[in-house]
Coordinates of C-alpha atoms and ligand atoms in Angstrom, one line a residue:
M1 CA -13.8 1.1 -34.4
A2 CA -10.7 3.4 -32.8
F3 CA -8.0 1.5 -30.9
F4 CA -8.3 3.2 -28.4
S5 CA -11.4 4.6 -26.5
L6 CA -11.5 8.8 -25.8
P7 CA -11.9 9.4 -22.1
S8 CA -15.5 11.2 -21.9
L9 CA -15.9 14.4 -22.9
T10 CA -17.4 15.7 -19.6
H11 CA -14.1 15.7 -18.0
P12 CA -11.6 18.1 -18.8
I13 CA -9.1 15.4 -19.2
H14 CA -6.1 17.0 -21.3
P15 CA -3.5 19.2 -20.6
T16 CA -5.1 22.6 -20.5
P17 CA -3.3 25.7 -20.1
V18 CA -3.3 27.4 -17.1
S19 CA -4.4 30.4 -18.6
S20 CA -6.9 29.2 -20.7
F21 CA -9.4 28.8 -17.4
S22 CA -11.0 32.2 -16.4
L23 CA -11.2 30.8 -12.8
K24 CA -8.0 32.0 -10.4
P25 CA -5.1 29.7 -11.2
L26 CA -4.6 27.8 -8.1
I27 CA -1.2 26.7 -8.7
Y28 CA 1.0 27.7 -11.9
S29 CA 1.1 30.8 -11.3
S30 CA 4.7 31.7 -9.5
S31 CA 5.6 28.5 -12.1
P32 CA 4.6 29.5 -15.3
G33 CA 6.7 27.3 -17.7
F34 CA 5.7 24.1 -15.2
F35 CA 2.4 21.3 -16.4
S36 CA -0.7 21.6 -15.7
H37 CA -2.5 19.2 -13.9
P38 CA -4.7 18.1 -16.4
F39 CA -7.5 16.8 -13.2
R40 CA -7.2 20.1 -11.2
A41 CA -9.5 22.8 -13.0
T42 CA -12.2 20.1 -12.4
R43 CA -11.4 19.9 -9.0
V44 CA -11.0 23.6 -8.3
T45 CA -14.9 23.8 -9.6
N46 CA -15.7 21.6 -6.8
Q47 CA -14.0 23.8 -4.4
K48 CA -15.6 25.2 -1.6
S49 CA -12.9 27.8 -1.0
H50 CA -9.9 28.6 -2.9
A51 CA -8.0 29.9 1.2
E52 CA -5.5 27.1 0.9
A53 CA -3.9 28.7 -1.8
S54 CA -0.8 29.5 -0.7
T55 CA -0.7 24.9 -0.7
C56 CA 0.7 25.5 -4.4
K57 CA 2.9 28.7 -3.9
A58 CA 6.2 27.0 -5.5
Q59 CA 8.2 25.9 -3.2
K60 CA 12.3 26.5 -2.9
A61 CA 14.0 24.0 -4.7
D62 CA 15.8 21.9 -2.0
H63 CA 18.5 20.3 -4.2
H64 CA 20.8 19.5 -1.3
Q65 CA 21.4 15.9 -1.7
N66 CA 22.3 14.2 1.6
P67 CA 24.9 11.4 1.1
S68 CA 24.1 8.1 2.2
T69 CA 26.3 5.2 2.5
Y70 CA 25.7 1.8 1.2
D71 CA 27.0 -0.2 4.2
S72 CA 25.8 -4.2 3.5
I73 CA 23.6 -5.2 6.2
S74 CA 26.1 -6.8 8.9
S75 CA 23.4 -6.6 11.3
S76 CA 20.7 -7.9 9.7
K77 CA 19.2 -11.3 10.5
S78 CA 17.0 -14.1 8.7
K79 CA 14.0 -13.8 10.8
C80 CA 12.0 -16.4 9.2
G81 CA 14.8 -19.0 7.5
K82 CA 14.1 -20.2 4.3
T83 CA 13.5 -23.7 3.9
S84 CA 11.3 -25.8 1.5
A85 CA 9.8 -28.0 3.4
G86 CA 5.9 -27.5 4.1
K87 CA 3.9 -25.7 0.9
F88 CA 2.0 -23.0 1.8
E89 CA -1.9 -24.5 1.3
R90 CA -4.9 -22.9 3.1
R91 CA -6.2 -26.2 4.0
D92 CA -3.0 -27.3 5.7
V93 CA -3.4 -24.2 8.0
L94 CA -5.8 -25.2 10.4
L95 CA -4.7 -25.6 14.3
G96 CA -6.6 -24.5 17.1
L97 CA -10.3 -23.3 15.9
G98 CA -10.5 -25.1 13.1
G99 CA -13.7 -25.3 11.6
L100 CA -14.3 -21.8 12.2
Y101 CA -11.4 -21.1 9.7
A102 CA -12.5 -23.4 7.4
A103 CA -15.6 -22.2 7.3
T104 CA -14.9 -18.5 6.8
T105 CA -11.9 -18.8 4.7
L106 CA -11.4 -21.9 3.1
G107 CA -15.1 -22.6 2.4
T108 CA -14.4 -21.0 -0.6
K109 CA -12.1 -23.1 -2.3
Q110 CA -13.4 -26.1 -1.4
S111 CA -16.7 -25.5 -2.8
S112 CA -15.3 -24.1 -6.3
L113 CA -12.7 -24.6 -8.4
A114 CA -9.5 -23.8 -7.8
L115 CA -9.4 -20.4 -9.9
P116 CA -6.3 -17.9 -10.1
V117 CA -7.6 -13.9 -10.5
S118 CA -8.0 -12.4 -14.1
P119 CA -9.4 -8.6 -15.4
D120 CA -12.2 -8.9 -17.8
I121 CA -10.1 -5.9 -19.7
F122 CA -13.3 -6.1 -22.1
N123 CA -16.5 -5.0 -19.9
C124 CA -14.2 -2.3 -18.1
T125 CA -17.2 -0.1 -16.3
E126 CA -16.5 3.6 -15.2
A127 CA -16.7 4.5 -11.4
T128 CA -18.5 7.3 -12.4
E129 CA -17.5 9.6 -9.9
T130 CA -16.9 9.8 -6.0
R131 CA -18.9 9.6 -3.3
N132 CA -18.8 13.9 -3.3
G133 CA -19.4 13.6 -6.9
I134 CA -15.9 13.7 -8.6
P135 CA -15.7 12.8 -11.9
I136 CA -14.0 9.7 -11.9
N137 CA -13.8 8.0 -15.5
C138 CA -10.3 5.8 -15.5
C139 CA -10.8 2.7 -18.0
P140 CA -7.8 3.3 -20.0
P141 CA -7.8 3.2 -23.7
S142 CA -8.7 -0.4 -24.6
A143 CA -6.3 -3.2 -24.2
A144 CA -8.0 -5.4 -26.7
G145 CA -5.1 -7.6 -28.5
Y146 CA -3.0 -8.7 -25.6
N147 CA 0.3 -10.6 -26.0
D148 CA 1.2 -12.6 -22.6
Y149 CA 4.7 -11.6 -21.5
T150 CA 7.8 -13.5 -19.7
P151 CA 10.4 -10.7 -18.3
S152 CA 14.0 -12.1 -19.5
A153 CA 16.5 -9.2 -18.2
S154 CA 19.6 -9.4 -18.9
E155 CA 21.0 -7.2 -16.8
V156 CA 20.1 -6.0 -13.5
Y157 CA 20.2 -2.3 -12.5
T158 CA 19.7 -1.5 -8.9
R159 CA 17.1 1.5 -7.9
M160 CA 18.2 4.0 -5.8
P161 CA 16.8 6.2 -2.9
A162 CA 15.1 9.1 -3.6
H163 CA 16.8 11.5 -1.3
A164 CA 20.2 10.1 -2.1
V165 CA 21.3 11.3 -5.9
S166 CA 22.3 13.1 -7.8
H167 CA 21.3 16.3 -9.9
D168 CA 21.7 14.9 -13.0
Y169 CA 19.4 11.9 -12.2
V170 CA 16.8 13.9 -10.9
K171 CA 16.7 16.1 -14.3
K172 CA 17.0 12.6 -16.2
Y173 CA 13.8 11.4 -14.2
S174 CA 12.0 14.9 -14.3
S175 CA 12.5 14.6 -18.2
A176 CA 11.1 11.0 -17.9
I177 CA 8.0 12.3 -16.5
T178 CA 7.7 15.3 -18.7
K179 CA 7.7 13.3 -21.6
M180 CA 5.4 10.8 -20.2
K181 CA 2.7 14.1 -19.6
N182 CA 3.4 15.3 -23.1
L183 CA 2.1 11.5 -24.7
S184 CA -1.2 12.5 -26.4
M185 CA -4.0 10.9 -23.6
S186 CA -4.8 8.3 -26.1
D187 CA -1.3 6.8 -25.6
P188 CA -1.4 4.6 -22.5
R189 CA 2.3 5.6 -21.8
N190 CA 0.3 8.9 -20.9
F191 CA 1.8 9.6 -17.6
Y192 CA -2.2 10.3 -16.3
Q193 CA -3.3 7.2 -18.3
Q194 CA -0.6 5.3 -16.5
A195 CA -2.4 6.8 -13.1
N196 CA -5.9 5.5 -14.8
V197 CA -4.8 2.1 -14.8
H198 CA -4.1 2.3 -11.1
C199 CA -7.8 3.8 -10.7
V200 CA -9.1 0.9 -12.7
Y201 CA -8.3 -1.6 -11.1
C202 CA -8.6 -0.1 -7.4
D203 CA -12.0 1.4 -8.1
E204 CA -13.3 -1.8 -10.1
G205 CA -13.6 -0.9 -12.9
Y206 CA -13.0 -4.4 -14.0
P207 CA -14.5 -7.4 -13.8
Q208 CA -13.2 -10.9 -12.6
L209 CA -12.4 -12.8 -15.7
G210 CA -15.3 -15.4 -16.1
F211 CA -17.3 -14.0 -13.0
P212 CA -19.2 -10.7 -14.8
D213 CA -20.7 -10.6 -11.2
K214 CA -17.5 -9.9 -9.1
K215 CA -15.4 -7.2 -9.2
L216 CA -11.2 -6.9 -9.4
E217 CA -9.8 -5.0 -6.5
I218 CA -6.2 -5.8 -6.3
H219 CA -5.8 -3.6 -2.9
S220 CA -6.3 -5.4 0.7
S221 CA -5.6 -9.5 -0.8
W222 CA -2.4 -11.3 -1.8
L223 CA -2.0 -9.1 -4.8
F224 CA -1.1 -6.0 -3.9
F225 CA 2.3 -6.7 -3.6
P226 CA 2.4 -8.2 -7.6
W227 CA 0.4 -6.1 -8.7
H228 CA 1.9 -3.1 -8.3
R229 CA 5.1 -4.8 -8.8
W230 CA 4.2 -5.4 -12.2
Y231 CA 2.7 -1.9 -12.7
L232 CA 6.0 0.2 -11.2
Y233 CA 7.9 -2.5 -13.9
F234 CA 6.0 -1.2 -17.2
F235 CA 6.5 2.5 -15.8
E236 CA 10.1 2.3 -15.4
R237 CA 10.2 0.3 -18.6
I238 CA 8.2 3.4 -20.1
C239 CA 10.8 6.0 -18.6
K240 CA 13.4 4.2 -19.8
N241 CA 12.1 3.6 -23.6
L242 CA 11.6 7.5 -23.5
L243 CA 14.9 8.9 -22.2
D244 CA 16.4 5.7 -24.4
D245 CA 18.3 4.9 -21.1
D246 CA 18.4 1.1 -20.5
T247 CA 20.4 1.8 -17.3
F248 CA 17.6 4.4 -16.1
T249 CA 15.7 2.7 -13.0
L250 CA 13.3 4.3 -10.7
P251 CA 14.0 6.1 -7.2
F252 CA 12.4 4.6 -3.8
W253 CA 11.1 7.0 -1.0
Q254 CA 13.3 5.4 1.8
W255 CA 10.6 6.4 4.6
D256 CA 12.1 3.4 7.2
D257 CA 15.3 4.5 7.6
S258 CA 15.8 8.2 9.5
S259 CA 17.7 10.1 6.1
G260 CA 14.7 9.0 4.1
M261 CA 11.7 9.9 6.6
Q262 CA 11.3 13.3 5.1
I263 CA 9.2 14.2 1.2
P264 CA 12.1 13.8 -1.3
S265 CA 13.2 17.0 -2.6
M266 CA 12.6 16.3 -5.8
F267 CA 9.3 16.2 -5.5
N268 CA 8.9 19.2 -4.0
D269 CA 10.6 21.5 -6.3
S270 CA 7.9 22.8 -8.4
K271 CA 10.2 23.4 -11.6
L272 CA 10.3 19.7 -11.8
S273 CA 7.8 18.0 -14.3
L274 CA 8.2 15.5 -10.3
Y275 CA 5.9 18.1 -8.1
D276 CA 2.4 18.2 -7.6
C277 CA 0.7 20.8 -5.7
I278 CA -2.4 19.0 -4.5
R279 CA -0.4 17.3 -1.2
N280 CA -0.7 18.3 2.6
P281 CA 0.3 21.8 3.1
K282 CA 1.5 21.1 6.2
H283 CA 3.4 17.6 5.6
L284 CA 5.9 19.6 3.1
P285 CA 9.6 19.1 4.2
P286 CA 11.2 19.5 6.9
K287 CA 8.0 17.7 8.4
V288 CA 8.9 14.2 9.3
V289 CA 6.6 11.1 8.0
D290 CA 4.6 9.3 10.7
L291 CA 4.5 5.9 9.1
A292 CA 1.0 5.0 11.4
Y293 CA -1.0 8.4 10.6
N294 CA -4.3 7.6 11.1
G295 CA -5.6 11.7 9.7
T296 CA -4.0 13.6 13.0
D297 CA -1.0 15.2 13.9
L298 CA 1.0 13.7 16.8
P299 CA 2.3 16.4 19.0
I300 CA 5.5 15.1 19.2
D301 CA 9.3 16.2 18.7
P302 CA 10.6 14.9 15.1
N303 CA 13.3 12.5 16.9
I304 CA 10.5 10.4 18.7
Q305 CA 8.9 10.3 15.9
I306 CA 11.6 8.9 14.0
Q307 CA 11.3 6.5 16.8
Y308 CA 8.2 6.1 16.8
N309 CA 8.6 5.1 12.9
C310 CA 11.4 3.1 14.2
C311 CA 8.9 0.7 16.3
T312 CA 6.5 1.3 13.3
M313 CA 9.0 -0.6 10.3
Y314 CA 9.9 -3.2 13.3
T315 CA 6.2 -3.9 14.1
Q316 CA 4.9 -4.7 10.7
M317 CA 7.9 -6.1 8.9
I318 CA 8.8 -8.5 11.7
T319 CA 6.2 -9.0 14.4
Q320 CA 3.4 -9.0 12.2
S321 CA 5.1 -10.4 8.8
S322 CA 5.5 -13.7 10.5
T323 CA 3.8 -15.8 8.2
P324 CA 3.2 -15.8 4.6
E325 CA -0.4 -14.3 4.9
C326 CA 0.3 -11.2 7.0
F327 CA 2.6 -10.4 5.3
F328 CA 1.1 -10.6 1.4
G329 CA -2.7 -10.4 2.8
Q330 CA -5.1 -13.2 2.7
P331 CA -6.5 -15.1 -0.3
L332 CA -8.9 -13.7 -3.3
L333 CA -9.8 -16.2 -5.2
G334 CA -11.2 -16.6 -9.0
G335 CA -15.3 -15.7 -7.9
N336 CA -14.6 -14.5 -4.8
D337 CA -15.8 -10.5 -3.3
P338 CA -12.8 -8.2 -3.2
D339 CA -11.2 -7.1 0.0
P340 CA -10.2 -10.5 2.1
G341 CA -7.8 -8.5 4.0
A342 CA -5.0 -6.3 3.4
G343 CA -0.9 -7.8 4.2
S344 CA 0.7 -6.0 7.2
I345 CA 2.9 -3.6 4.8
E346 CA -0.4 -2.6 3.2
N347 CA -2.0 -1.3 6.1
I348 CA 0.7 0.1 8.0
P349 CA 2.6 1.9 6.5
H350 CA 1.2 1.8 2.4
N351 CA -2.2 3.3 3.6
C352 CA -0.7 5.8 6.4
V353 CA 1.8 7.2 4.2
H354 CA -1.1 8.2 1.1
D355 CA -3.4 9.5 3.5
W356 CA 0.0 11.4 5.3
V357 CA 0.6 12.9 1.4
G358 CA -2.7 13.9 0.3
D359 CA -4.3 17.1 1.1
P360 CA -7.1 17.2 3.3
S361 CA -8.2 20.6 1.8
Q362 CA -9.5 18.6 -1.5
P363 CA -12.5 17.0 -1.2
N364 CA -11.3 13.3 -1.3
N365 CA -7.9 14.0 0.3
E366 CA -6.1 13.9 -3.6
D367 CA -4.1 13.5 -4.7
M368 CA -2.1 10.7 -2.8
G369 CA -4.6 10.4 0.2
V370 CA -7.5 8.6 -2.3
L371 CA -6.7 5.4 -4.3
Y372 CA -8.5 6.4 -7.5
A373 CA -6.3 10.0 -7.8
A374 CA -3.1 8.4 -6.1
G375 CA -1.1 7.9 -9.6
R376 CA -1.6 11.4 -10.6
D377 CA 1.0 12.1 -7.8
P378 CA 5.1 11.2 -9.3
I379 CA 5.9 10.5 -5.7
F380 CA 3.2 7.6 -5.9
Y381 CA 5.8 5.6 -7.6
A382 CA 8.9 6.3 -5.1
H383 CA 6.6 5.3 -2.6
H384 CA 5.7 2.3 -3.9
A385 CA 9.2 1.2 -5.2
N386 CA 9.9 2.0 -1.1
V387 CA 6.6 -1.2 -0.6
D388 CA 8.2 -3.0 -3.2
R389 CA 11.6 -3.0 -1.4
M390 CA 9.7 -4.2 1.7
W391 CA 8.6 -7.3 -0.7
Y392 CA 12.6 -7.6 -1.4
I393 CA 13.8 -7.4 2.1
Y394 CA 11.2 -9.8 3.5
D395 CA 12.5 -12.2 1.1
N396 CA 16.4 -12.1 0.4
V397 CA 17.1 -10.2 3.6
L398 CA 15.1 -11.5 6.3
K399 CA 14.3 -15.0 4.2
C400 CA 10.4 -15.1 4.7
K401 CA 8.7 -17.4 2.4
N402 CA 6.7 -16.3 -0.5
I403 CA 3.5 -17.8 -1.0
E404 CA 3.4 -21.1 -2.9
D405 CA -0.4 -21.4 -3.8
P406 CA -0.7 -21.9 -7.4
D407 CA -4.0 -19.0 -7.4
W408 CA -1.7 -16.3 -6.3
L409 CA 1.4 -17.6 -8.7
N410 CA -1.3 -18.2 -11.3
S411 CA -3.5 -15.3 -11.3
S412 CA -3.0 -12.4 -13.8
F413 CA -3.0 -8.6 -15.0
I414 CA -3.0 -6.5 -18.2
F415 CA -0.7 -3.5 -18.5
F416 CA 0.5 -1.9 -21.2
N417 CA 4.2 -1.9 -21.9
E418 CA 6.9 0.7 -23.2
A419 CA 6.2 -0.1 -26.7
A420 CA 2.5 1.3 -25.8
R421 CA 0.9 -2.4 -26.6
P422 CA -1.2 -4.4 -23.8
V423 CA 0.5 -7.7 -22.4
R424 CA -1.1 -10.0 -20.0
V425 CA 1.4 -11.1 -16.8
T426 CA 1.4 -13.2 -14.2
V427 CA 2.5 -13.1 -10.7
K428 CA 4.6 -16.0 -10.7
D429 CA 6.6 -14.1 -13.1
S430 CA 7.0 -11.4 -10.9
T431 CA 8.8 -13.8 -8.2
N432 CA 11.9 -13.4 -9.1
L433 CA 14.0 -9.7 -9.8
A434 CA 16.9 -10.9 -11.8
K435 CA 14.5 -12.0 -13.9
L436 CA 12.8 -8.1 -14.0
G437 CA 16.1 -7.3 -14.9
Y438 CA 16.5 -4.7 -11.0
T439 CA 16.9 -5.0 -7.5
Y440 CA 17.6 -2.8 -4.9
P441 CA 20.7 -1.6 -2.8
D442 CA 21.3 -3.5 1.0
L443 CA 21.4 -0.9 2.9
P444 CA 21.0 -0.5 7.1
L445 CA 18.1 -1.9 8.2
S446 CA 18.1 0.3 11.9
W447 CA 14.1 -0.7 12.7
L448 CA 15.7 -4.4 13.1
D449 CA 16.2 -3.2 17.0
C450 CA 13.1 -1.4 17.2
K451 CA 11.2 -3.5 18.7
P452 CA 8.5 -2.3 21.2
K453 CA 8.8 -3.1 24.8
A454 CA 5.8 -3.6 27.0
R455 CA 4.7 -0.4 29.0
R456 CA 3.6 -2.7 32.3
R457 CA 4.4 -6.9 32.0
G458 CA 1.9 -9.4 33.8
L459 CA -0.7 -7.4 33.2
N460 CA -4.4 -9.0 33.1
P461 CA -7.2 -6.5 33.0
T462 CA -9.8 -9.4 31.8
K463 CA -11.5 -10.2 34.7
S464 CA -14.5 -7.4 34.7
A465 CA -14.5 -7.7 30.6
P466 CA -17.2 -9.2 28.6
K467 CA -16.4 -12.0 26.4
A468 CA -15.9 -11.1 22.3
S469 CA -19.2 -13.4 21.0
E470 CA -21.4 -10.5 23.7
V471 CA -20.5 -7.5 22.3
M472 CA -20.3 -8.6 18.4
P473 CA -21.1 -8.0 16.0
M474 CA -21.0 -4.1 16.8
Q475 CA -20.9 -0.9 15.7
L476 CA -17.8 0.8 16.6
E477 CA -18.7 4.0 17.7
K478 CA -16.2 4.4 20.6
P479 CA -13.8 2.5 22.2
V480 CA -14.9 -1.5 23.5
S481 CA -12.8 -3.7 25.1
F482 CA -13.9 -7.9 25.4
V483 CA -11.9 -10.9 26.3
V484 CA -10.2 -13.3 23.5
E485 CA -10.8 -16.9 24.7
R486 CA -6.9 -18.4 23.4
P487 CA -7.3 -22.3 22.2
K488 CA -3.8 -23.2 23.4
K489 CA -1.6 -21.3 25.6
S490 CA 1.9 -22.1 27.3
R491 CA 3.1 -23.1 23.9
S492 CA 6.5 -25.1 23.3
G493 CA 9.7 -23.0 21.6
K494 CA 9.1 -25.7 18.5
E495 CA 5.5 -25.4 18.4
K496 CA 6.3 -21.6 18.3
A497 CA 8.7 -21.8 15.8
E498 CA 6.5 -23.6 13.8
A499 CA 3.0 -21.9 13.8
E500 CA 2.0 -18.3 14.9
E501 CA -1.1 -16.9 17.1
V502 CA -3.0 -15.0 15.0
L503 CA -5.6 -12.6 16.2
K504 CA -8.1 -11.9 13.0
I505 CA -10.9 -9.6 13.4
K506 CA -13.3 -10.5 10.9
G507 CA -16.3 -8.9 9.0
I508 CA -14.9 -5.1 9.0
Q509 CA -17.6 -3.6 7.2
F510 CA -17.4 -0.1 5.8
D511 CA -18.0 2.2 3.0
K512 CA -13.9 2.1 0.5
G513 CA -15.5 5.8 -0.3
E514 CA -13.5 6.9 2.7
T515 CA -10.7 6.5 4.9
V516 CA -11.6 4.3 7.9
V517 CA -8.8 3.8 11.0
F518 CA -8.9 2.1 14.3
D519 CA -6.7 1.5 16.9
V520 CA -6.4 -1.9 18.5
F521 CA -4.9 -2.7 21.7
V522 CA -3.8 -5.8 24.4
N523 CA -3.9 -6.0 27.6
E524 CA -3.8 -2.3 28.0
D525 CA -6.5 -0.2 30.3
D526 CA -5.0 3.1 29.2
T527 CA -6.1 3.5 24.8
S528 CA -6.3 7.3 25.0
Q529 CA -3.0 7.4 22.1
S530 CA -2.1 4.3 20.6
N531 CA 2.2 4.5 20.9
P532 CA 3.8 2.2 18.1
C533 CA 6.7 1.7 20.8
K534 CA 4.5 -0.1 23.2
A535 CA 3.9 -4.0 23.0
E536 CA 0.3 -2.8 23.9
S537 CA -0.2 -1.0 20.9
L538 CA -0.7 -4.1 18.9
G539 CA -1.3 -2.3 15.6
S540 CA -4.2 -0.8 13.7
F541 CA -7.0 -1.3 10.8
N542 CA -6.5 1.2 7.9
S543 CA -8.4 1.6 4.7
L544 CA -7.4 4.2 2.4
A545 CA -10.7 5.8 0.7
H546 CA -10.8 4.8 -3.0
G547 CA -13.3 7.8 -4.3
H548 CA -15.9 5.3 -5.4
S549 CA -18.9 4.9 -3.3
M550 CA -18.4 0.8 -2.2
K551 CA -19.6 -1.6 0.7
S552 CA -16.8 -3.6 1.7
T553 CA -16.6 -6.4 4.2
T554 CA -12.5 -7.1 4.7
S555 CA -10.6 -8.8 7.5
Q556 CA -7.1 -8.1 9.1
C557 CA -4.7 -10.5 10.7
F558 CA -2.5 -9.4 13.9
A559 CA 0.1 -11.9 15.0
I560 CA 0.6 -12.4 18.5
S561 CA 2.9 -14.7 19.7
E562 CA 5.6 -12.4 20.2
V563 CA 3.5 -9.6 21.8
L564 CA 2.2 -11.7 24.4
E565 CA 5.5 -13.2 25.2
E566 CA 6.6 -9.3 25.7
L567 CA 3.6 -8.6 28.1
G568 CA 3.9 -11.5 30.2
A569 CA 1.3 -12.8 28.9
D570 CA 1.3 -16.1 27.5
D571 CA 0.6 -18.3 30.5
F572 CA -3.4 -16.2 30.3
D573 CA -6.6 -18.4 29.2
S574 CA -7.3 -14.7 27.2
I575 CA -6.1 -11.5 26.4
L576 CA -7.9 -8.5 26.9
V577 CA -9.3 -6.8 23.5
T578 CA -9.9 -3.5 23.1
L579 CA -11.3 -1.4 19.5
V580 CA -10.7 2.4 19.5
P581 CA -12.7 3.4 16.2
R582 CA -10.0 7.0 14.9
R583 CA -11.8 7.9 11.6
G584 CA -14.7 6.8 9.6
A585 CA -17.9 4.5 9.8
V586 CA -16.9 0.7 10.9
T587 CA -18.9 -2.3 12.0
I588 CA -17.3 -5.5 13.1
G589 CA -18.1 -8.8 12.6
G590 CA -16.5 -11.3 14.9
I591 CA -12.6 -11.6 16.5
E592 CA -10.7 -14.9 16.5
I593 CA -7.1 -16.4 17.5
T594 CA -5.8 -19.4 15.4
F595 CA -2.8 -20.7 14.8
V596 CA -1.1 -20.4 11.1
P597 CA 1.8 -22.0 9.9
K598 CA 5.1 -20.3 9.5
S599 CA 5.8 -21.5 6.0
Ligands
LIG601 CU1 -2.3 0.7 -5.5 CU2 -0.3 2.4 -2.6 O1 -1.6 1.6 -4.0

């Protein structure tokens, strides 16, 4: 038996020089030395039109490096205050509508043994194609014979912002990616096999170990942060190894700061292997990223977009990250259905940035705009390094608590290391960056000062609206407003410090083959457009397309204590919630307010 299983031959997966295709090459004509994208040929044959050829014209390199200062965070505030008291237990979470909450979230754990999640790597099944027929096939080489791995770094190296590194660094990183792309496809360190590792964990390639009929999915749950931390860890170690340089670290795309809110120039230089031509041509530099992108470009000035992004960062990192579950995502226990619910950062800006980079003229918004293909764009790893940095900031700057549940800590994943050997790692070994041998610089966080303001305080527009129970469950086809009762109002400062008031939207059903977005407003009568700098715009539900057609049922948390104070609505018995569909077909099962301990 061959140690490595080779990908199916129906998929032209080996890097092939463009000249061997009779199809008109879309991309490489102006840069013949550049790497061919092994998946490109497949997709070309599936395209309706080649009109977007210009999207892949070589972009003139912009080697200008923006200088950046590394001031220490003088203005940083401790948002959560780390306490060791109060172990985070789901069973203690209940206040308010306890019974309901218990029946949905806790029942699973109480009725079965507590079990961490692991992949069953011996039974990878191919999600063979996307919902519109593009081949996927992402089971990586066999991981048989894996060993357990515990990191114990002796040195700590600092990852740097992608827009502020030296020309030599860019050359070095690009040569690492070149080397990864040049490895044989049977080598799991090959760049496109690394992309497959992401694909297999997101398109339900592996069952959960011990639960053959339950698929493993590392998005939309509390596994999101640790899985991606480990993924980048091994990707970085493969780079270090191929460069023969232990000091090398991955760059991060600092989209949370105005200096980094466009595609970093290193990824936009067609002469480098960091380039990917399958991106939205309208979003190349100097376009400012929309961190809350929902598929439509806002007709606003770039400076206003920067302001919106600043408010989005405040909302997602501060307001919406006030409990460990809201930040990390909902518990995924062994034997449970995937997708219990994404955390704040996974939802926005993580999914939005993916969607914003992907090319809407591709069948599934490839590469970045669909999870099965996202890892084929080198910018993925810089995007995720910044997502990982948000966890670093949550932990080390805001001093908020990590999850302490043993089911989270003992969940495990299997990756390929720098020696191309399969290794099994646990979530608990991902929480200490010093042991992993890297850290992030302490940069100013301008978004700490971007708290959204109320458009109008004290508005109580609940009178004529139906109750939530009268409209749920519902297919969300047009904006719908309804009243949600609050189990408690006017809580004391102490009560608020102990528990967050959480609006939870449950039973959100859709097909993961496509991107789905809806906006959520509180006490707002003008819901034509959401404005991240207005407190009435509570946020959005955003689920990024996976590729493969799969039914999903999930939930989304919105922390509302701070928002209701800002809106002058803390003394009201109920709030008016409006859901506005923006993209994709979705059904909503129910909605409730609960009180969730902050630590
Ligand atoms: Cu695993 Cu950004 O996705």
